[in-house]
Amino acid sequence: MPFASPNAWHYRPADDAGIVELASWRGAGSLGLRPHFHDENQIVLVLSGSRAFRIDGTTVTVPAGHAALIPAGLLHAPIATLDKETVCLNAYVPAGRTPSSLRVISIRALWRSVDEIWPKHILEIADDIQSRGRSRSARIADKTKLGVTLTESAGPIGAIGMNFGRSREGFSRMVRRELGVSPHAFRMLSRLNLARQLLRAGEPIAEVAADAGFSDQSHLTRLFRRTFGTTPGVYWRG
């Protein structure tokens, strides 16, 4: 996919049913972003430079010639890197079977630019990583249930906590321990993921902001840029 300008993330739909969307980066180093998660598995292919992520208090580096799978729902914070040039492709694929943690594999120096990478290559890499990973544990399933409950329930946090047999404070501590962020922050990240889905479907930005539960378009734009490295307007144009 072409780079419209350096030092910025560029997103576009994928021309393949097995891939939700693609994103590319080329610039000096890579961009640090707010902690977030995705509804899809994220495949990270690093062609030059490196990418780094903060996950569960640990820094994981993906060097050039390697690919990583970040499981759907896994909270991660991209960390800024200082390489002379980083070229990277992200592919977002349906969750399907998912390992319990981030996985990194070598892909060697197979490609020099993201334009040489076809959807079949990405899906082959995704299958390779997933086949090496352990299946989701019962604890991961419990975390998924907790996340779904927070996302789908519009009730107050205290009321949700009661359904889990906990006080509001106790429930908030459990969510931080299991999901890595507060209940409010988790709901906000879920709304940002919904906004991406609505933008991909072609819904106007103002309507996306309202439908995803943001106070206004500027509120959505501010959080979207800090979290995904681009604005809804640029993302929407693909």
Tab-separated table of C-alpha atoms in Angstrom, residues 79-207:
chain	number	residue	atom	x	y	z
A	79	ILE	CA	6.411	2.731	22.447
A	80	ALA	CA	8.298	5.320	20.395
A	81	THR	CA	11.534	3.978	18.877
A	82	LEU	CA	14.560	5.900	17.607
A	83	ASP	CA	15.593	3.875	14.553
A	84	LYS	CA	16.827	5.829	11.523
A	85	GLU	CA	13.907	4.437	9.544
A	86	THR	CA	11.096	2.072	10.453
A	87	VAL	CA	8.888	0.461	7.812
A	88	CYS	CA	5.967	-1.520	9.182
A	89	LEU	CA	2.690	-3.051	8.065
A	90	ASN	CA	-0.205	-3.820	10.426
A	91	ALA	CA	-2.948	-6.197	9.358
A	92	TYR	CA	-6.114	-6.688	11.386
A	93	VAL	CA	-7.666	-10.135	10.960
A	94	PRO	CA	-10.740	-11.743	12.580
A	95	ALA	CA	-9.904	-13.144	16.005
A	96	GLY	CA	-10.668	-16.810	15.326
A	97	ARG	CA	-8.390	-19.018	17.375
A	98	THR	CA	-6.046	-16.876	19.407
A	99	PRO	CA	-2.911	-17.573	21.466
A	100	SER	CA	-2.959	-16.382	25.062
A	101	SER	CA	-0.175	-13.823	24.652
A	102	LEU	CA	1.808	-11.857	22.090
A	103	ARG	CA	3.842	-14.073	19.728
A	104	VAL	CA	6.881	-13.062	17.656
A	105	ILE	CA	8.361	-15.117	14.797
A	106	SER	CA	11.089	-14.572	12.213
A	107	ILE	CA	9.975	-13.879	8.651
A	108	ARG	CA	13.535	-13.226	7.467
A	109	ALA	CA	14.210	-10.487	4.909
A	110	LEU	CA	11.483	-11.614	2.534
A	111	TRP	CA	10.286	-8.164	1.456
A	112	ARG	CA	11.844	-4.762	0.932
A	113	SER	CA	8.604	-2.756	0.848
A	114	VAL	CA	5.029	-3.230	1.971
A	115	ASP	CA	3.906	-3.078	-1.682
A	116	GLU	CA	5.463	-6.519	-2.160
A	117	ILE	CA	3.314	-8.102	0.581
A	118	TRP	CA	0.071	-9.694	-0.596
A	119	PRO	CA	-2.917	-10.717	1.549
A	120	LYS	CA	-2.011	-14.389	1.124
A	121	HIS	CA	1.380	-13.695	2.741
A	122	ILE	CA	-0.276	-12.019	5.731
A	123	LEU	CA	-2.760	-14.855	6.212
A	124	GLU	CA	0.020	-17.432	5.968
A	125	ILE	CA	1.972	-15.590	8.671
A	126	ALA	CA	-1.148	-15.337	10.856
A	127	ASP	CA	-1.762	-19.084	10.519
A	128	ASP	CA	1.894	-19.803	11.300
A	129	ILE	CA	1.896	-17.716	14.479
A	130	GLN	CA	-1.464	-19.043	15.666
A	131	SER	CA	-0.429	-22.648	15.092
A	132	ARG	CA	2.583	-22.122	17.361
A	133	GLY	CA	0.632	-20.425	20.162
A	134	ARG	CA	-1.134	-22.091	23.033
A	135	SER	CA	-4.907	-21.999	22.948
A	136	ARG	CA	-6.760	-19.606	25.182
A	137	SER	CA	-6.825	-20.620	28.818
A	138	ALA	CA	-9.870	-20.513	31.078
A	139	ARG	CA	-8.486	-17.289	32.556
A	140	ILE	CA	-8.379	-15.669	29.118
A	141	ALA	CA	-11.974	-16.741	28.546
A	142	ASP	CA	-12.945	-15.136	31.873
A	143	LYS	CA	-11.199	-11.905	30.862
A	144	THR	CA	-13.097	-11.934	27.570
A	145	LYS	CA	-16.404	-12.385	29.403
A	146	LEU	CA	-15.541	-9.489	31.707
A	147	GLY	CA	-14.719	-7.248	28.734
A	148	VAL	CA	-17.927	-8.169	26.904
A	149	THR	CA	-19.974	-7.411	30.022
A	150	LEU	CA	-18.418	-3.958	30.356
A	151	THR	CA	-18.895	-3.217	26.671
A	152	GLU	CA	-22.483	-4.396	26.295
A	153	SER	CA	-23.895	-3.130	29.589
A	154	ALA	CA	-24.896	0.518	29.729
A	155	GLY	CA	-25.486	0.351	33.476
A	156	PRO	CA	-23.338	2.038	36.127
A	157	ILE	CA	-20.121	0.341	37.215
A	158	GLY	CA	-21.472	-0.261	40.696
A	159	ALA	CA	-24.465	-2.199	39.354
A	160	ILE	CA	-22.235	-4.358	37.145
A	161	GLY	CA	-19.982	-5.007	40.113
A	162	MET	CA	-22.934	-6.269	42.130
A	163	ASN	CA	-23.595	-8.882	39.443
A	164	PHE	CA	-20.039	-10.102	40.040
A	165	GLY	CA	-20.598	-10.129	43.794
A	166	ARG	CA	-18.301	-7.148	44.412
A	167	SER	CA	-18.536	-3.570	45.565
A	168	ARG	CA	-17.885	-0.805	43.033
A	169	GLU	CA	-14.340	-0.377	44.340
A	170	GLY	CA	-13.713	-4.114	44.438
A	171	PHE	CA	-15.014	-4.538	40.898
A	172	SER	CA	-12.839	-1.661	39.664
A	173	ARG	CA	-9.770	-3.303	41.209
A	174	MET	CA	-10.661	-6.612	39.533
A	175	VAL	CA	-11.029	-4.939	36.139
A	176	ARG	CA	-7.668	-3.181	36.522
A	177	ARG	CA	-6.032	-6.455	37.504
A	178	GLU	CA	-7.599	-8.521	34.702
A	179	LEU	CA	-7.872	-5.989	31.856
A	180	GLY	CA	-5.105	-3.513	32.701
A	181	VAL	CA	-7.245	-0.359	32.820
A	182	SER	CA	-10.141	1.069	34.796
A	183	PRO	CA	-13.734	0.154	33.819
A	184	HIS	CA	-14.240	3.671	32.423
A	185	ALA	CA	-11.054	3.472	30.331
A	186	PHE	CA	-12.004	0.037	29.010
A	187	ARG	CA	-15.411	1.304	27.916
A	188	MET	CA	-13.746	4.284	26.205
A	189	LEU	CA	-11.394	1.993	24.274
A	190	SER	CA	-14.350	-0.172	23.251
A	191	ARG	CA	-16.115	2.927	21.925
A	192	LEU	CA	-13.000	3.840	19.930
A	193	ASN	CA	-12.981	0.377	18.366
A	194	LEU	CA	-16.676	0.796	17.523
A	195	ALA	CA	-15.837	4.144	15.924
A	196	ARG	CA	-13.258	2.431	13.674
A	197	GLN	CA	-15.871	-0.111	12.631
A	198	LEU	CA	-18.426	2.590	11.797
A	199	LEU	CA	-15.862	4.656	9.884
A	200	ARG	CA	-14.894	1.583	7.839
A	201	ALA	CA	-18.595	1.200	6.973
A	202	GLY	CA	-18.590	4.752	5.583
A	203	GLU	CA	-20.629	6.505	8.288
A	204	PRO	CA	-19.983	10.292	8.511
A	205	ILE	CA	-17.685	11.305	11.342
A	206	ALA	CA	-20.247	13.395	13.227
A	207	GLU	CA	-22.668	10.470	13.233
